[in-house]
CSV table of C-alpha atoms in Angstrom, one decimal:
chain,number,residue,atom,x,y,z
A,28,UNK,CA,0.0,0.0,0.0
A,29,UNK,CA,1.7,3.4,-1.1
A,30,UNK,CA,1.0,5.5,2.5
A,31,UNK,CA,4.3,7.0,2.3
A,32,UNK,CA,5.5,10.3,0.5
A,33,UNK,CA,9.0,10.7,-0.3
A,34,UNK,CA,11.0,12.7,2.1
A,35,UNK,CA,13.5,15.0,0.4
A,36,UNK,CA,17.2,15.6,2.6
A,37,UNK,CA,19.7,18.3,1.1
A,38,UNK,CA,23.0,16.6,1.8
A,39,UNK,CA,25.0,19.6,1.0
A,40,UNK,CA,24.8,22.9,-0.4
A,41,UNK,CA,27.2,25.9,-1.8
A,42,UNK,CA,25.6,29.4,-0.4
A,43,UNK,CA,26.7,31.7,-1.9
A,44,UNK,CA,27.7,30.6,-5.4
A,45,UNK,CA,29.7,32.9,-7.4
A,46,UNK,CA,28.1,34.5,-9.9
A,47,UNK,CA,31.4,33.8,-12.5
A,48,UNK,CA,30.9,29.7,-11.6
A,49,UNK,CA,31.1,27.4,-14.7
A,50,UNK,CA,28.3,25.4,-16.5
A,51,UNK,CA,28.1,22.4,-15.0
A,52,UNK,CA,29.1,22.9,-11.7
A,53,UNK,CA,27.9,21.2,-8.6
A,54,UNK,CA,26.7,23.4,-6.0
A,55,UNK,CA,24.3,20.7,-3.6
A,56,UNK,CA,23.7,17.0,-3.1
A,57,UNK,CA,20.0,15.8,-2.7
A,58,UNK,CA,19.2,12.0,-1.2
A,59,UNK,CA,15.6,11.2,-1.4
A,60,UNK,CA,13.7,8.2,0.8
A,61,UNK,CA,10.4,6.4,0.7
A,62,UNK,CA,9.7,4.1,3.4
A,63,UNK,CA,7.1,2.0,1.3
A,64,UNK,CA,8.4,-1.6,-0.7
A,65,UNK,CA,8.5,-2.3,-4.6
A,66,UNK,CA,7.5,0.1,-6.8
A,67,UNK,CA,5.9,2.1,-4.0
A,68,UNK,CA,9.7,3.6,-3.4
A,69,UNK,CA,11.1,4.4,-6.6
A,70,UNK,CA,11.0,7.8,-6.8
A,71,UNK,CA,12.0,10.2,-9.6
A,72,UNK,CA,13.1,14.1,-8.8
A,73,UNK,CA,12.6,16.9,-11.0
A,74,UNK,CA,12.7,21.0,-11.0
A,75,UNK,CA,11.2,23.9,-12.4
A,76,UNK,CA,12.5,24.9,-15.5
A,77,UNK,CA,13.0,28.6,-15.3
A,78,UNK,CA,16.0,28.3,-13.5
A,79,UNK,CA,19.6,27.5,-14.8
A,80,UNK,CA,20.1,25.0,-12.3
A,81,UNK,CA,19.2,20.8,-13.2
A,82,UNK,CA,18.8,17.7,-11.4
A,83,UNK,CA,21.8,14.9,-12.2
A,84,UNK,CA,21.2,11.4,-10.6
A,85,UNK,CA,24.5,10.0,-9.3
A,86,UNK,CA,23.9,7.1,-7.0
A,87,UNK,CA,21.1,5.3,-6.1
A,88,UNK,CA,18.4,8.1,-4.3
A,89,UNK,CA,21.0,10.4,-4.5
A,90,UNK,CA,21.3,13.6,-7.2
A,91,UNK,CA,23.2,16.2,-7.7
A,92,UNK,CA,22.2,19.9,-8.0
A,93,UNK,CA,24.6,21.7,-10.8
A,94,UNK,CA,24.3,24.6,-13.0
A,95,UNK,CA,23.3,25.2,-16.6
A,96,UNK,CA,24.6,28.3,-18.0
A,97,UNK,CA,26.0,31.3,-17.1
A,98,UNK,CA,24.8,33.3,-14.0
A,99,UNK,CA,25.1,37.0,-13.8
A,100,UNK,CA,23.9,38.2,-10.4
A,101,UNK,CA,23.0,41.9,-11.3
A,102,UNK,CA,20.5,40.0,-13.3
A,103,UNK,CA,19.2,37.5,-11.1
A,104,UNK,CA,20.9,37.7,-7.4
A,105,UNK,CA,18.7,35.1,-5.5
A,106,UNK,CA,17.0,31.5,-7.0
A,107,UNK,CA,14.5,29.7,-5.4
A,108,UNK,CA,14.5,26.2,-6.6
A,109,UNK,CA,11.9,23.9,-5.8
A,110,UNK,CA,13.1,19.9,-6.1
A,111,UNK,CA,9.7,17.9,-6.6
A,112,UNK,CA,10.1,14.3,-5.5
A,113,UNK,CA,7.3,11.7,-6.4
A,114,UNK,CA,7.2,7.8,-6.3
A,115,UNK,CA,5.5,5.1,-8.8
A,116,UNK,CA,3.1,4.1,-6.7
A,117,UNK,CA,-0.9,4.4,-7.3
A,118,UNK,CA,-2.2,6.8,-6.7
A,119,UNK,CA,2.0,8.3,-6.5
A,120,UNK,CA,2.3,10.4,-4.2
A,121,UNK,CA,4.7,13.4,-3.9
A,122,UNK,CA,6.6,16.0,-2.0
A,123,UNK,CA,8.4,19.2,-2.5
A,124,UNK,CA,11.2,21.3,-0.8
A,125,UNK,CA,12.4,25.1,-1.7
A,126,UNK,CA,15.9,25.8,-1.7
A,127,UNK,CA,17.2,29.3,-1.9
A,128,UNK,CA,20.5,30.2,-3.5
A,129,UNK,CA,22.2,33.6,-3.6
A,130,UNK,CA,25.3,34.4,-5.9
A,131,UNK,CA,28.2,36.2,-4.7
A,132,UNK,CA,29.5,39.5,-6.6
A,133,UNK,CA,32.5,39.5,-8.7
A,134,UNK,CA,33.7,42.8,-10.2
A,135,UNK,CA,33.0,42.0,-13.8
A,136,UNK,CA,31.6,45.1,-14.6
A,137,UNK,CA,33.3,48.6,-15.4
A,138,UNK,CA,31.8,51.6,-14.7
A,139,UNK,CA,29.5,53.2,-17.5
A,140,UNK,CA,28.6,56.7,-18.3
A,141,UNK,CA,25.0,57.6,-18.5
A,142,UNK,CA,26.0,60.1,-21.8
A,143,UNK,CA,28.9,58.8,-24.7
A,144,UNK,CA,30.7,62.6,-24.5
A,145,UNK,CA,29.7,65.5,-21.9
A,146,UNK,CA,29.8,69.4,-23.4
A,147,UNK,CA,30.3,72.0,-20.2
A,148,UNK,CA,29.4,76.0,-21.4
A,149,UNK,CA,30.8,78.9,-20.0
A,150,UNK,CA,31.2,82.4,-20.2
A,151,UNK,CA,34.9,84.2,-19.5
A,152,UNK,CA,35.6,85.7,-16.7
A,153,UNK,CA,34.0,83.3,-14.6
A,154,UNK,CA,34.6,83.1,-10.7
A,155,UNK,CA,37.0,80.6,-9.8
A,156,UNK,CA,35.3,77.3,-8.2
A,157,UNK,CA,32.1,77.8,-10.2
A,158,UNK,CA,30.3,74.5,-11.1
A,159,UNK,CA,30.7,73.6,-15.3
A,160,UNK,CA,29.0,70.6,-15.2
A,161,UNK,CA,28.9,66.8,-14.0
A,162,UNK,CA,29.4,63.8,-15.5
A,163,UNK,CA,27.5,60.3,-13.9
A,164,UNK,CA,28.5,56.5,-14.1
A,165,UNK,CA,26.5,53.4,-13.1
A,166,UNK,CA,27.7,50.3,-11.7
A,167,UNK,CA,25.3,47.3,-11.8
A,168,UNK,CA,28.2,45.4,-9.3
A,169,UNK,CA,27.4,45.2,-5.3
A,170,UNK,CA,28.8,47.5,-2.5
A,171,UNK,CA,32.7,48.5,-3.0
A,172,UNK,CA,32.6,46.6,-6.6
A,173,UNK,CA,29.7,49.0,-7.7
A,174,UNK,CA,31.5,51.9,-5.8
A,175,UNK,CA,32.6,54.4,-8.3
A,176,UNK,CA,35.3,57.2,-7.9
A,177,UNK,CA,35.6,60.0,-10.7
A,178,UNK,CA,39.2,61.7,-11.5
A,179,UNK,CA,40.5,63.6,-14.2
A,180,UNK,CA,43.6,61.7,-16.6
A,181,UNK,CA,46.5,63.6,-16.9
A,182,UNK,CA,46.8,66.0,-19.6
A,183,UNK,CA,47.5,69.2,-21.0
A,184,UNK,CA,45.7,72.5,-21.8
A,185,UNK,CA,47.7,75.3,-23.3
A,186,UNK,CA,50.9,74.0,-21.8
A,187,UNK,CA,49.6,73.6,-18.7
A,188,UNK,CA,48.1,71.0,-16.6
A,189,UNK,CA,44.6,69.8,-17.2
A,190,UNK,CA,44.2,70.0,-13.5
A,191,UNK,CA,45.7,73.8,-13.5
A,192,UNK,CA,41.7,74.4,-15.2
A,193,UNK,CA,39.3,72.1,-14.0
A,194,UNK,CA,38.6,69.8,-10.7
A,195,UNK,CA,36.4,67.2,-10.1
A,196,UNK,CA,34.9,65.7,-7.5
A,197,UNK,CA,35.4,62.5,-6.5
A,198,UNK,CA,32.4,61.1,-5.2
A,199,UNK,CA,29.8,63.1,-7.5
A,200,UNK,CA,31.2,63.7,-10.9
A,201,UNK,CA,30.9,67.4,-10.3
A,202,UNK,CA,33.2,69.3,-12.5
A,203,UNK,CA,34.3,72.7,-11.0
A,204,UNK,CA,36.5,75.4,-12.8
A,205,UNK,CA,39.8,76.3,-11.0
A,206,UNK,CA,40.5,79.6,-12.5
A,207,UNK,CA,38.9,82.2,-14.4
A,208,UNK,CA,38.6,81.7,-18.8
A,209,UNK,CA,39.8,84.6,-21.2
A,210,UNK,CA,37.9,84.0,-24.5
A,211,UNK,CA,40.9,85.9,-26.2
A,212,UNK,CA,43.5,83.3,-24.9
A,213,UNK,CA,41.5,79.9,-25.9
A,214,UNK,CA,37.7,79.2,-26.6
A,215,UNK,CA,37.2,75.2,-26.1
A,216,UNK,CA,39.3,72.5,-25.0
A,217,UNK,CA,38.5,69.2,-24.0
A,218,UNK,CA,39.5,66.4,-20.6
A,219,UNK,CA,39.0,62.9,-20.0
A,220,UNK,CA,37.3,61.8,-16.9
A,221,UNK,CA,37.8,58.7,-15.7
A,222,UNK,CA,35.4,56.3,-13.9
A,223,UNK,CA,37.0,53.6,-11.1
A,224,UNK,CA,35.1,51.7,-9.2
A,225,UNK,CA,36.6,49.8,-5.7
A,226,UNK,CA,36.8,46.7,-7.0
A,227,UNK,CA,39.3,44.0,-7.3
A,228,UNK,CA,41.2,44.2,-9.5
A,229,UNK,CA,39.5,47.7,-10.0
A,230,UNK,CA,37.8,48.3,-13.6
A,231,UNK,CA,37.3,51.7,-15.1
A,232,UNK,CA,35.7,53.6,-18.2
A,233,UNK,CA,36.8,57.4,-19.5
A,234,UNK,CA,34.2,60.1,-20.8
A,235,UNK,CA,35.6,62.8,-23.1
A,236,UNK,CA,34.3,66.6,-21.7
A,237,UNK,CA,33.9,69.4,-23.8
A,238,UNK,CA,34.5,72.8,-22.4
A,239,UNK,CA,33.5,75.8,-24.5
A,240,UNK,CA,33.7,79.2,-23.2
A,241,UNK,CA,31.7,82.4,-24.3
A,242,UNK,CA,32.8,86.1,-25.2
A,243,UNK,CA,31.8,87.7,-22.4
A,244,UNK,CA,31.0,91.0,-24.3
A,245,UNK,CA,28.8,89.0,-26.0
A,246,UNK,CA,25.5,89.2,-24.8
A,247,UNK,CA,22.4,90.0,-26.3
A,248,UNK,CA,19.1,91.3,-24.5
A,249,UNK,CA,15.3,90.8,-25.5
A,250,UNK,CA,12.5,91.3,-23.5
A,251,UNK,CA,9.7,89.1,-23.1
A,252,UNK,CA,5.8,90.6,-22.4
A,253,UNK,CA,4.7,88.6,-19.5
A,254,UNK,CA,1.7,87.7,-22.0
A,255,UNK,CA,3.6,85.7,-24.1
A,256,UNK,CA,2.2,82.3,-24.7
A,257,UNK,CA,3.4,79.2,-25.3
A,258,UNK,CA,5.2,79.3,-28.8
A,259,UNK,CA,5.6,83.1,-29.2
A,260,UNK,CA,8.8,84.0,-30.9
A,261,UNK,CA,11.2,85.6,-28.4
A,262,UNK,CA,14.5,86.0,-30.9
A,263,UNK,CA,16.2,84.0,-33.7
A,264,UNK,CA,20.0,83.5,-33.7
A,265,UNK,CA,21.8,83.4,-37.0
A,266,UNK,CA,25.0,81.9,-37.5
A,267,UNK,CA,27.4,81.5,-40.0
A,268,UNK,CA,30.2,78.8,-41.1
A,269,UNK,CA,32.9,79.5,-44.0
A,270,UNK,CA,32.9,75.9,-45.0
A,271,UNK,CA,30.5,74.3,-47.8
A,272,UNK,CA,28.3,71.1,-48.1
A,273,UNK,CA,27.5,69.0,-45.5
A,274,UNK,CA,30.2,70.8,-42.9
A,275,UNK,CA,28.1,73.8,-43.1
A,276,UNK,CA,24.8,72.5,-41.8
A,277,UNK,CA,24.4,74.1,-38.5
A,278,UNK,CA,21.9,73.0,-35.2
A,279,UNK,CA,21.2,75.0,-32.8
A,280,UNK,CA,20.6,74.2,-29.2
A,281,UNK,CA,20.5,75.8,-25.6
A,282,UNK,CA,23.1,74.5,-24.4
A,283,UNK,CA,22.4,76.1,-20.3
A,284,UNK,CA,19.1,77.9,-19.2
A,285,UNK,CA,17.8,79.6,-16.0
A,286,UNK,CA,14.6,77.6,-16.5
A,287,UNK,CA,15.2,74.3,-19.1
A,288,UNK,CA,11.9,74.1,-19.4
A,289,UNK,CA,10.8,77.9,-20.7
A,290,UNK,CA,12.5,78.1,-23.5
A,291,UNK,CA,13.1,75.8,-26.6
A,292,UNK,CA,15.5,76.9,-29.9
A,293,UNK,CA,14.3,75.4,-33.3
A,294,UNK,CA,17.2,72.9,-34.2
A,295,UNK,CA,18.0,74.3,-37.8
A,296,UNK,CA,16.0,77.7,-37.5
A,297,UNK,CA,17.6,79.0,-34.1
A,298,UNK,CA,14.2,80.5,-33.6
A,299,UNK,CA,13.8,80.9,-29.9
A,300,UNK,CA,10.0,80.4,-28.4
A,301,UNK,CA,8.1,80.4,-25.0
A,302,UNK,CA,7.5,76.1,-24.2
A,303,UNK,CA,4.6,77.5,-22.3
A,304,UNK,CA,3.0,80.4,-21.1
A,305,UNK,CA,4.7,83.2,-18.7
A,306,UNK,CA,3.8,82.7,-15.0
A,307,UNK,CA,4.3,84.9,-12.4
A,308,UNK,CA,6.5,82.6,-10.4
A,309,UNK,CA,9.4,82.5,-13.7
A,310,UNK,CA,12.5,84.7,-13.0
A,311,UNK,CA,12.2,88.3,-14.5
A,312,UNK,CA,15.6,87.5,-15.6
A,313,UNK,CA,16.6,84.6,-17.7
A,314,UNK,CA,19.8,83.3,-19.2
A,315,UNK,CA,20.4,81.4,-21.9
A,316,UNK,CA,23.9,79.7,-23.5
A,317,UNK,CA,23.1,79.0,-26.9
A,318,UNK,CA,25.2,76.5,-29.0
A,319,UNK,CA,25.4,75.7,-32.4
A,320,UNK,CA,27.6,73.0,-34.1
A,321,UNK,CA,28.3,72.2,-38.0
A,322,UNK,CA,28.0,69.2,-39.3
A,323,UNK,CA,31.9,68.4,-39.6
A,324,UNK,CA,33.9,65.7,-38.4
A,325,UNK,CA,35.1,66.7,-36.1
A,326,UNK,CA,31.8,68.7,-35.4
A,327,UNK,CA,32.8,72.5,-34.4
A,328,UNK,CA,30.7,74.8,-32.3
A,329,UNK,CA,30.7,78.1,-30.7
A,330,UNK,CA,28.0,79.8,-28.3
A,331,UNK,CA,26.6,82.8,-27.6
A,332,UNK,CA,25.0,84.5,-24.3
A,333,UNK,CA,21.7,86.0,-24.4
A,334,UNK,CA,20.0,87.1,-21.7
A,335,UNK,CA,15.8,88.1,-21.1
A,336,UNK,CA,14.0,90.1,-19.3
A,337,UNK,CA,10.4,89.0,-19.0
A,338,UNK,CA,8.5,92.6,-18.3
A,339,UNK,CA,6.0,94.8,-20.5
A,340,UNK,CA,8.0,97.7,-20.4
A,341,UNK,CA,12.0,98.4,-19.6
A,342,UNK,CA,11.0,100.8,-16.4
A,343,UNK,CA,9.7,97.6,-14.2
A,344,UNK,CA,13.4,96.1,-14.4
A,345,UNK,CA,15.1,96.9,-11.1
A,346,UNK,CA,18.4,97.6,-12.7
A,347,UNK,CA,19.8,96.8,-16.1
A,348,UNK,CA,23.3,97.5,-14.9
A,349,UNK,CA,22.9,94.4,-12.6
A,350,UNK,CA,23.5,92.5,-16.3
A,351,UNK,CA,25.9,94.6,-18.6
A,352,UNK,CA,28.1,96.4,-16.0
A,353,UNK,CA,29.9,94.3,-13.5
A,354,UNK,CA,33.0,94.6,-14.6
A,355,UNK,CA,32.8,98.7,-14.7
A,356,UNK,CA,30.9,98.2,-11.3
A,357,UNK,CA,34.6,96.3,-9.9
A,358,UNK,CA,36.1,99.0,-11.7
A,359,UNK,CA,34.9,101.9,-10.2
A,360,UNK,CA,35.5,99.8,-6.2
A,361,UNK,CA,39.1,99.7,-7.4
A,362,UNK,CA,39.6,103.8,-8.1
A,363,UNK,CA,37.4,103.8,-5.0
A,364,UNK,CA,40.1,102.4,-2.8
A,365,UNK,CA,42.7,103.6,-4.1
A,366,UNK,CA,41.8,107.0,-3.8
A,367,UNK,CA,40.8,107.1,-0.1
A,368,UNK,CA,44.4,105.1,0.0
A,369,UNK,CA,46.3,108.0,-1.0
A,370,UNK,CA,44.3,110.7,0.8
A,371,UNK,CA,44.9,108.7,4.0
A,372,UNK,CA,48.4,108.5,2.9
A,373,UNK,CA,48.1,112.2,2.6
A,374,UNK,CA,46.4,113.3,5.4
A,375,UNK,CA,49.0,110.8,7.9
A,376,UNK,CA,52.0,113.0,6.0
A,377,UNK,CA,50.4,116.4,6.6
A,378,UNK,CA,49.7,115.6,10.4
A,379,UNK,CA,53.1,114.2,10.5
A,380,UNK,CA,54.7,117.6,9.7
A,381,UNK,CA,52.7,119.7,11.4
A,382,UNK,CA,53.6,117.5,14.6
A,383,UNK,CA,57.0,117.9,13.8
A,384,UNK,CA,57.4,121.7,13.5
A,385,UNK,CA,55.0,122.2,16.9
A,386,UNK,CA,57.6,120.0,18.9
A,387,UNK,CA,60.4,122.0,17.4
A,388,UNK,CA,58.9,125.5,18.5
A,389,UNK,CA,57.9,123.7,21.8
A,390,UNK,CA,61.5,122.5,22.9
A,391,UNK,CA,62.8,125.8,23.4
A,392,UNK,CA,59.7,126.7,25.5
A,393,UNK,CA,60.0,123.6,27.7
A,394,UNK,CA,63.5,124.7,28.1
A,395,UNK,CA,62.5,128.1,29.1
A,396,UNK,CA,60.2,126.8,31.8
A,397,UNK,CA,62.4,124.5,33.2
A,398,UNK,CA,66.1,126.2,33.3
A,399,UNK,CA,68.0,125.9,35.8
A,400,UNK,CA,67.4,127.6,38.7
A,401,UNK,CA,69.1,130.6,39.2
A,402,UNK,CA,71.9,130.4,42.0
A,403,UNK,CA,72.6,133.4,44.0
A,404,UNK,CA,74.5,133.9,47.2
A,405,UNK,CA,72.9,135.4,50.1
A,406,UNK,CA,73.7,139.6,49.4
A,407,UNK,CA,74.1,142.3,52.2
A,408,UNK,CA,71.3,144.6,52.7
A,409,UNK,CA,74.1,147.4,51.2
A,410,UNK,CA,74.1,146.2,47.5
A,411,UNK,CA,76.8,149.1,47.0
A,412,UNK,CA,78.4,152.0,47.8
A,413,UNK,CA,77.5,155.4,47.3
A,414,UNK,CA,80.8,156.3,46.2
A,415,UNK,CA,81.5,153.3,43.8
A,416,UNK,CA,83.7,151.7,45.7
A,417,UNK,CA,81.1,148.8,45.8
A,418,UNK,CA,80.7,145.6,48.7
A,419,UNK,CA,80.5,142.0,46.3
A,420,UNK,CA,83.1,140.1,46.3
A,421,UNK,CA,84.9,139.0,43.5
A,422,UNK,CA,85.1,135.4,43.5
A,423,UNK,CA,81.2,135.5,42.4
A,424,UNK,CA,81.7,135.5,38.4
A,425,UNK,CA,78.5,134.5,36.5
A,426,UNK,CA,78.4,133.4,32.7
A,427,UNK,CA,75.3,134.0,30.2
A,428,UNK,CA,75.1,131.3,27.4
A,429,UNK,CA,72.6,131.0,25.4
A,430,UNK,CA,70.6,128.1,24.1
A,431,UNK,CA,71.5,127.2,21.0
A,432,UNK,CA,68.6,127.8,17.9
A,433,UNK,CA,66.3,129.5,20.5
A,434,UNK,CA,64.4,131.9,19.2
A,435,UNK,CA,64.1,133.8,22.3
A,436,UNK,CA,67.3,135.0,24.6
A,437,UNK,CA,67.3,132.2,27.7
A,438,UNK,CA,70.3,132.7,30.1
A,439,UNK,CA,72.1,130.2,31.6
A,440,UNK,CA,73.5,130.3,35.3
A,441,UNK,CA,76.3,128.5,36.4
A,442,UNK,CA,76.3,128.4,40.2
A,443,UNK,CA,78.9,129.4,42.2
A,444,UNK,CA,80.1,127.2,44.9
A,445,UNK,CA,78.9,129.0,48.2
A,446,UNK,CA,77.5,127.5,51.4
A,447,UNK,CA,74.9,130.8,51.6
A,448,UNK,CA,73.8,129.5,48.2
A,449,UNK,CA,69.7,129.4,48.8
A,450,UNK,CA,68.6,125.6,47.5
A,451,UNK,CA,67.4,124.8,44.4
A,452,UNK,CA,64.0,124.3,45.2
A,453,UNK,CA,63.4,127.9,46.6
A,454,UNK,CA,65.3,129.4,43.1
A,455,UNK,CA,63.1,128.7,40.9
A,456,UNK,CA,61.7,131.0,38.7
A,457,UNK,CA,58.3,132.0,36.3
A,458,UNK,CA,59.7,133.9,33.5
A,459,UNK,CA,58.3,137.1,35.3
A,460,UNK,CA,60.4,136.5,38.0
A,461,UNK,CA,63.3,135.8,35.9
A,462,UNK,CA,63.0,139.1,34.4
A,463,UNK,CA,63.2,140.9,37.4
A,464,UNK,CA,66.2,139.2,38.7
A,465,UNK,CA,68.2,139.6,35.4
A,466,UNK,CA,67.9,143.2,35.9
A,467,UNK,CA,69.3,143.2,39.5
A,468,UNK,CA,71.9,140.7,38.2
A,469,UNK,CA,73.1,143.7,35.1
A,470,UNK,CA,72.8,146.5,37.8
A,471,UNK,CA,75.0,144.7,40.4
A,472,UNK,CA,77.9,144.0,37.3
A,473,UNK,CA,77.4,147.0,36.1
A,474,UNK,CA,78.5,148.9,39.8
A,475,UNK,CA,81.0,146.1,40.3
A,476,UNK,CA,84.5,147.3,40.9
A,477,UNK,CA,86.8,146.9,37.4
């Protein structure tokens, strides 16, 4: 009597598989029992059939689980096989069990570029650091293998380094320019930028960037009537190439825009038109970069800056100067400076002077104020005689000097050594004073004997 299913035992099992394992491969070992006699207990095993995996028998009960074709797990990274098990007997009867097998990443996969070549637009005199554009790669590989690292390959622009003009970043592909562009010096060049991811070994991919910089004195203005509809004509641009046939077909696109999705330039016509109507929300001011290329190979281009102002009328712009005078605004900061520079420079000098010439006519002053004290000896109430014959003694001899570039007639005392000589602190003198006793002083020489 067939009362017994089949019972289904996974022996073994590889889990994870690699993903780069050959066809044919053995990656489990299935036994499968029935307790039931005769025919009751032969069983046969099968699988589904949407999976690369099959069934091989090897010994008796016993199969092995190996692979088919090629697996690729960033297509299919997880299979759930089911292994059916049913016996001969009547009515058979059967039994399943669900294995699940996940395949391990390999780096097989370099990094790709969501674009075949990049084009970057910008206008000279740019500000240093400014964002050109970015570049993006995908990699379908897992964690670090699917990690991807952007760099710029060596190279040259204008004799200098590639790296002397444009950074990247490493993480998100943003390209950044190092220094300001002269239109006058070069207008377009081109890098590489290469993709890495963090595998290992590591694989990578390049991307060629086009860099194509404006004439800054370029730019064109057009105003745009806030009741412009969608597919009013704003301006046309007309260009024109010296070569013939096929190399002088021109398109045109916008190559940057304030708002991408305002604006759209016919592809052979470089007519410019609204997309959709004016809001109230869109910028009054809008840039656009537009860009034509010929039909050449290698395909040429240039670009040209226009800029509009969406208004009615030119009075509701704020300021117009805002747009086509920066570089006279910087100007006019720089004369700035430099003329409060040189009157400050001017005005230090002048006080300078003037300080000098009051300290000169101040010394002698100071000197004035604080001579020396005039010595003098203690004198008897009889200053002289009558006849002439006079009283002073002779050893007190007084010099005059004067002090040398004064202005004004100061006397100097040199006092004589006397022990009735009155101290120093009760001598001194206001220039009042002074006067008085340098008259006493010229009367008393004056009666002296000779």
């Amino acid at each position: 009597m067939n009362d017994n299913a089949p019972v289904i035992y996974l022996k073994s099992l590889t889990n994870p598989i690699p993903e780069n394992v050959s066809p044919g491969s053995e990656v489990g070992i299935i036994n499968v029992q029935d307790r039931d006699s005769e025919n009751n207990r032969q069983v046969r095993c099968s699988i589904q059939q949407n999976v690369p995996f099959k069934l091989v028998p090897s010994l008796k009960n016993y199969y092995s689980l190996v692979t088919t074709g090629q697996l690729d797990r960033e297509l299919v990274s997880d299979y759930n096989i089911t292994i059916t098990a049913t016996d001969e007997g009547s009515p058979p009867l059967s039994s399943s069990k669900t294995v699940q097998l996940s395949l391990a990443d390999i780096n097989d996969n370099p990094p790709v570029f969501e674009e075949q070549s990049y084009s970057a637009y910008v206008t000279e005199n740019n500000k240093p650091g400014s964002t050109l554009c970015s570049v993006t790669a995908r990699d379908p590989d897992w964690r670090q293998n699917g990690t991807v690292i952007y760099s710029l390959l060596p190279g040259e622009v204008n004799g200098a380094p590639v790296s002397s003009y444009l950074s990247v970043n490493g993480d998100m592909g943003v390209i950044h320019a190092v220094r300001s562009f002269d239109y006058e010096q070069f207008r377009s060049f081109k890098v590489h930028v290469m993709a890495r991811d963090n595998g290992s070994p590591p694989l990578s991919s390049n991307v060629t960037v086009s860099v194509f910089i404006s004439d800054g004195n370029s730019f064109m203005t057009e105003l745009v009537p806030k009741s412009a509809h969608g597919g009013s004509l704003v301006s046309k641009v007309i260009a024109v190439d010296a070569d013939s046939g096929q190399n002088a077909w021109l398109s045109y696109h916008i190559a940057k825009s304030t708002d991408p999705g305002l604006f759209t330039i016919g592809l052979h016509s470089g007519e410019i038109r609204t997309q959709r109507d004016i809001s109230e929300s869109d910028s009054m001011k809008q840039n656009l970069i537009v860009a034509v290329k010929d039909n050449g190979q290698p395909s040429l281009s240039a670009t040209c800056s226009m800029y509009l102002l969406i208004s009615d009328n030119l009075a509701e712009v704020p300021e117009l100067k805002d747009i086509s005078y920066e570089k006279n605004s910087k100007l006019t900061s720089y004369l700035i400076i430099a003329l409060v520079s040189v009157s400050t420079f001017f005005l230090t000098f002048i006080i300078i002077i003037l300080g000098v010439k009051f300290c000169r006519r101040r010394k002698p002053r100071l000197l004035f104020d604080a001579a020396v004290a005039i010595p003098s000896a203690y004198l008897p109430p009889n200053y002289a005689d009558v006849d002439g014959t006079g009283t002073l003694r002779s050893a007190y001899n007084y010099d005059a000097y004067l002090t040398t570039g004064s202005r004004t007639s100061d006397f100097k005392f040199v006092s004589s050594y006397n022990d009735n000589t009155l101290p120093a602190d009760h001598l001194r003198k206001s220039p009042s004073d002074f006067a008085e006793v340098f008259g006493i002083v010229i009367l008393l020489l004056s009666t002296a004997p000779r």
